[in-house]
Coordinates of C-alpha atoms and ligand atoms in Angstrom, one line a residue:
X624 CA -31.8 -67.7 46.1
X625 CA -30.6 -65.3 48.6
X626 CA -27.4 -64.0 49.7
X627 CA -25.8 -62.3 51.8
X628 CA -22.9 -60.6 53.4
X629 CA -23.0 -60.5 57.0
X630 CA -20.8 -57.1 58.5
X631 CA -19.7 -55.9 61.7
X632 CA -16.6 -55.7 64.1
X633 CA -14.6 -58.9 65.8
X634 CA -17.1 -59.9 68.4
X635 CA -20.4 -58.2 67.2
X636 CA -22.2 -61.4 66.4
X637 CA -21.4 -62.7 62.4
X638 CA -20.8 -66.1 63.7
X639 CA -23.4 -66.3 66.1
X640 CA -26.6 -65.0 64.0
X641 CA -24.8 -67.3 60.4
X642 CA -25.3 -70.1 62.3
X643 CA -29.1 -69.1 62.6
X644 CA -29.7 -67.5 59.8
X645 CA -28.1 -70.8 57.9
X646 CA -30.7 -73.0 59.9
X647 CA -33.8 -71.1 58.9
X648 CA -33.1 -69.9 55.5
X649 CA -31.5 -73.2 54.3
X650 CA -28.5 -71.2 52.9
X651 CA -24.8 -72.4 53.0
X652 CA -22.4 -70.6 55.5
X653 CA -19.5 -69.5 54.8
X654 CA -17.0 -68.2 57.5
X655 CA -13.4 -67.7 56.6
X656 CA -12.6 -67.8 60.1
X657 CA -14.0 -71.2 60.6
X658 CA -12.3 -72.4 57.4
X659 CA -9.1 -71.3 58.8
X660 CA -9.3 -72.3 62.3
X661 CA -10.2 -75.8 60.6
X662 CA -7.1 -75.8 58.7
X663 CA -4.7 -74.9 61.9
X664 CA -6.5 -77.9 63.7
X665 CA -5.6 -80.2 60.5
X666 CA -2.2 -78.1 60.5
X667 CA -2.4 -78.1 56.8
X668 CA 0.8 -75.4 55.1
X669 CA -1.8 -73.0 54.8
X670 CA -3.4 -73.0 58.1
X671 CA -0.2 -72.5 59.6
X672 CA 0.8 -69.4 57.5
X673 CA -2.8 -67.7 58.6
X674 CA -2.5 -68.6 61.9
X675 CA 0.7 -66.4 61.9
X676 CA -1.6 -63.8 61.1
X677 CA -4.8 -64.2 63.1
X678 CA -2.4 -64.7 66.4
X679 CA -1.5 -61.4 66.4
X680 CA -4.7 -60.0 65.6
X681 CA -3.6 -59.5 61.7
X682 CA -6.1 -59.8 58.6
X683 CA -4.9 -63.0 56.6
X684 CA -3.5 -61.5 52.9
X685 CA -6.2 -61.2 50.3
X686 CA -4.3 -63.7 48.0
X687 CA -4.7 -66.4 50.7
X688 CA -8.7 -65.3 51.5
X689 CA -9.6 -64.9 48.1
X690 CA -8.7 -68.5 46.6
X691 CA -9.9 -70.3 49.6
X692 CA -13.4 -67.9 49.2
X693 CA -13.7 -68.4 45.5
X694 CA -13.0 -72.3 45.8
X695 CA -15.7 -72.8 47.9
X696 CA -18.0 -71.0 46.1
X697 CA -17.4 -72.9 43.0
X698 CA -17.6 -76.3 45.0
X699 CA -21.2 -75.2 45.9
X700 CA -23.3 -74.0 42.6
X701 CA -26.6 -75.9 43.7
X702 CA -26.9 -73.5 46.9
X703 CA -30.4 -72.2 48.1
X704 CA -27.9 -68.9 48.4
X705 CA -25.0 -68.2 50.5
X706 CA -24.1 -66.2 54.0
X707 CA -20.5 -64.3 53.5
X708 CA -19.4 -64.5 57.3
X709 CA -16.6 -62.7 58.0
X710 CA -15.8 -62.1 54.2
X711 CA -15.2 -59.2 53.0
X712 CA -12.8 -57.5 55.6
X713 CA -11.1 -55.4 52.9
X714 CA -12.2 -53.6 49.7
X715 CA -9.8 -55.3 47.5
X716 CA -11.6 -58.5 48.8
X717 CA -15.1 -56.9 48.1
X718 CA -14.1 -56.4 44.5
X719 CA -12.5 -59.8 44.2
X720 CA -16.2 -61.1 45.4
X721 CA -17.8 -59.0 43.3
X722 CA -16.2 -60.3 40.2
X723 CA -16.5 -63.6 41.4
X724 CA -20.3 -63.6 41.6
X725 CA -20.6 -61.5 38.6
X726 CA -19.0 -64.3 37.0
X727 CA -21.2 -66.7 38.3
X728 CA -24.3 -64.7 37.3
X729 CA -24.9 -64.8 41.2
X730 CA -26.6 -61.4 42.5
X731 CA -25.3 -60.3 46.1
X732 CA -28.9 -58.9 47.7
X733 CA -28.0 -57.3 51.5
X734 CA -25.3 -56.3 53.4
X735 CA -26.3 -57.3 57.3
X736 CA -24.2 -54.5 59.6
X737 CA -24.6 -55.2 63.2
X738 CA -23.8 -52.5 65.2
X739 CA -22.4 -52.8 68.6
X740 CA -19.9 -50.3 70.7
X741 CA -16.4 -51.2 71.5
X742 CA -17.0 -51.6 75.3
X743 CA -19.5 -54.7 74.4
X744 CA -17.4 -56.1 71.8
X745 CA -14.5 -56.3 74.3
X746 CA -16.6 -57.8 77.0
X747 CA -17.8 -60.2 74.7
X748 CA -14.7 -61.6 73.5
X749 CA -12.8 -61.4 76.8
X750 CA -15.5 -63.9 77.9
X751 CA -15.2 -65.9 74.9
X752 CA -11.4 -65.9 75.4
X753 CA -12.0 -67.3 78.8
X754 CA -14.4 -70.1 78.2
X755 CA -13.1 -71.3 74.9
X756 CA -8.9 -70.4 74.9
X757 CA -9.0 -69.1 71.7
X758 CA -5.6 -68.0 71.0
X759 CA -6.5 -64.7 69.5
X760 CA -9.6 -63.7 72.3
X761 CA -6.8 -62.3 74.6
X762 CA -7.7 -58.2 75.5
X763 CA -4.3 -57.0 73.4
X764 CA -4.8 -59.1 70.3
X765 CA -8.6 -58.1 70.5
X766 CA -7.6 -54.4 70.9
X767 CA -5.7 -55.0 67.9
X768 CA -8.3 -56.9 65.9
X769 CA -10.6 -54.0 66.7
X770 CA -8.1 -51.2 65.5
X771 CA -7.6 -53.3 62.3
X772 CA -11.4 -53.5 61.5
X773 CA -11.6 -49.8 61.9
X774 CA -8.9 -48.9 59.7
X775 CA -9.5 -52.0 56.8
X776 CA -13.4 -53.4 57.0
X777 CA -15.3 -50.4 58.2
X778 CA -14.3 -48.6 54.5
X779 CA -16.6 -51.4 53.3
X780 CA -19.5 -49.7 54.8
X781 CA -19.1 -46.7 52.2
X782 CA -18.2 -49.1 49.6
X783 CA -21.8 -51.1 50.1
X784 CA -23.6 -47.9 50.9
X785 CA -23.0 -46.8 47.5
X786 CA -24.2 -50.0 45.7
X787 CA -26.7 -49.3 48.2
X788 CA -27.1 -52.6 49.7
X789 CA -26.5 -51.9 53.9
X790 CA -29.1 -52.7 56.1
X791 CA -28.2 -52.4 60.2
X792 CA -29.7 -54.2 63.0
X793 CA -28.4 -53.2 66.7
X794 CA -26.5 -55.6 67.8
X795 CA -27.0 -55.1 71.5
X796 CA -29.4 -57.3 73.4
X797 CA -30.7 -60.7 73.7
X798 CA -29.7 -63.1 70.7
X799 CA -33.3 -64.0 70.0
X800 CA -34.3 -60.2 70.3
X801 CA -31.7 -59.5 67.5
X802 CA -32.5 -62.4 65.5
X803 CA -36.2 -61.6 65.4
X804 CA -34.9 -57.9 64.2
X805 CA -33.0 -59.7 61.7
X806 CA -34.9 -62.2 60.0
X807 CA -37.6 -59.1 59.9
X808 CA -34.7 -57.2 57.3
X809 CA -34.2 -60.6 55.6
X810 CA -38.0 -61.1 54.7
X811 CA -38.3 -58.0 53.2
X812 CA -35.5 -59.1 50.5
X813 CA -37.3 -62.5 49.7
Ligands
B4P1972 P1 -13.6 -64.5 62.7 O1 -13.7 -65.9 62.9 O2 -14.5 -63.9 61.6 O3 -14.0 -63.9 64.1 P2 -14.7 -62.6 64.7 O4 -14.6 -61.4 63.9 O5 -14.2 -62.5 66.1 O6 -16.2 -62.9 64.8 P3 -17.0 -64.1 65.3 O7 -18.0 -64.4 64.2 O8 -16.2 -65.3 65.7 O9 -17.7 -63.7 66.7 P4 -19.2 -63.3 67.0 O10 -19.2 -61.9 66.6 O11 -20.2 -64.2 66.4 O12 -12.1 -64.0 62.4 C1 -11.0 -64.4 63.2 C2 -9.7 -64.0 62.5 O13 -9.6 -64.7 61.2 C3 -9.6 -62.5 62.1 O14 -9.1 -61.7 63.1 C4 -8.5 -62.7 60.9 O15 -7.2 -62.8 61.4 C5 -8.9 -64.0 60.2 N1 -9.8 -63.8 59.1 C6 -11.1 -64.2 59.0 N2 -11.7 -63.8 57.9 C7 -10.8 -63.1 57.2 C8 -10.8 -62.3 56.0 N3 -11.8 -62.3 55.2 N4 -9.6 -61.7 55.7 C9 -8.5 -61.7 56.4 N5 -8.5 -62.3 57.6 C10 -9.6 -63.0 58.0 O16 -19.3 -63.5 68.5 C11 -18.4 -63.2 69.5 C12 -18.8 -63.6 70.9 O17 -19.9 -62.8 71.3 C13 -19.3 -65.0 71.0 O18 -18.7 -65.5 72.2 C14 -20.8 -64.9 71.1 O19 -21.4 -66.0 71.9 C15 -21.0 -63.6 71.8 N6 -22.3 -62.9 71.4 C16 -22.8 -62.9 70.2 N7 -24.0 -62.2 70.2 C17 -24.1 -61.8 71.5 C18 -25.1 -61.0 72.2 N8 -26.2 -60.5 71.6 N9 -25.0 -60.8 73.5 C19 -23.9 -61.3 74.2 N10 -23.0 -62.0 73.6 C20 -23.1 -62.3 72.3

C-alpha cells in the first residue's frame, strides 16, 4: 500500500497525472475538487456553500474539506493506497490528515511537487477555461487562485520538507515525458 500526496499550484497538473497514476498503480483517487464540483452539479447544501468559495478563486474552509476528506477515507479501508489530489492546500488541513491516517495506522509515503512557472500555469488554465467553461478558469479568478496558493499551500512545502517526504518532478513538457519522470520517483518508494 502506497500513498500519496500529490502538490503543486492551480493548473500544474494534480488532476491530470491522478488520473494516471490511479490507472497504473491501482490506487484510489481522491480530488476534493472533483468531489466538490460533483456536489454543485447535484446542488446538494454543501456544494453550493463551496462553490461560493471556489467562484472567486477562494480555498473552501477547512471544516468543510476536512469532513468530506476524512469521510471518504473511512468509506474506503480496503484500498491498494490512496492519491491526495488537491488535498492538503493548508497546514491546518495537513495536520488534520496527519491525525487522520495516524489513526488509521495508514503511513503517508511521498509528497509529489510538480513544478511549473506562473506564465504556464496561466496559459494552461486560460485554455482550459475556454474549452471546458469552468466557472473559476477565468484569467482574474486564476490570478487569484494563484496568489492564494502562494500565500496558503506553498507553506506545505516546508512543512513536508521537514518530515522529509518532498520529491519534485518538472512539470513542464509533454504529459507522457512527465509521467515517465514520475512513475520513475514512484518506483523507488515501492
Ligand atoms: P482543483 O480541482 O484541485 O483544481 P486545480 O488546482 O486547478 O488543479 P487541476 O487538478 O484541476 O488541474 P491540472 O493541474 O491537472 O481545485 C479547484 C478549487 O476547488 C480550488 O480553487 C478551491 O476553491 C477548491 N478546493 C479544492 N480542494 C480544496 C482544498 N483542499 N481546500 C480548500 N479548497 C479546495 O490541469 C490544469 C490544465 O492543464 C488542464 O487543462 C490540463 O489538461 C492541462 N495540463 C496538465 N498537464 C499539462 C502539460 N504537461 N502540458 C500542457 N497542459 C497540461
Amino acid at each position: 500500500m502506497l500513498n500519496i500526496v500529490i502538490f503543486g499550484p492551480p493548473g500544474a497538473g494534480k488532476g491530470t497525472h491522478s488520473i494516471r497514476i490511479t490507472e497504473k498503480y491501482k490506487m484510489m483517487h481522491i480530488s476534493t475538487g472533483d468531489i466538490f464540483r460533483e456536489k454543485i452539479a447535484k446542488q446538494t447544501p454543501l456544494g453550493m456553500e463551496a462553490k461560493s468559495y471556489m467562484d472567486q478563486g477562494q480555498l473552501v474552509p477547512d471544516e468543510l474539506v476536512v469532513k468530506v476528506l476524512v469521510s471518504v477515507v473511512e468509506r474506503n479501508p480496503d484500498v491498494n493506497g490512496f492519491i491526495f489530489d488537491g488535498f492538503p492546500r493548508t497546514i491546518n488541513q495537513a495536520q488534520k490528515l496527519d491525525e487522520t491516517l495516524k489513526e488509521k495506522n495508514i503511513p503517508l509515503d511521498l509528497v509529489l511537487s510538480l513544478d511549473v512557472n506562473k506564465e504556464e500555469l496561466i496559459n494552461r488554465l486560460v485554455k482550459r477555461g475556454i474549452d471546458s467553461g469552468r466557472s473559476d478558469d477565468t484569467f482574474e479568478v486564476i490570478n487569484h487562485r494563484i496568489q492564494v496558493y502562494e500565500n496558503q499551500t506553498q507553506p506545505l512545502l516546508e512543512y513536508y520538507q521537514k518530515q522529509n517526504k518532498i520529491e519534485t518532478v518538472h512539470g513542464i513538457g509533454s504529459i507522457d515525458d512527465i509521467f515517465a519522470d514520475i512513475c520513475k520517483v514512484i518506483d523507488k518508494h515501492i
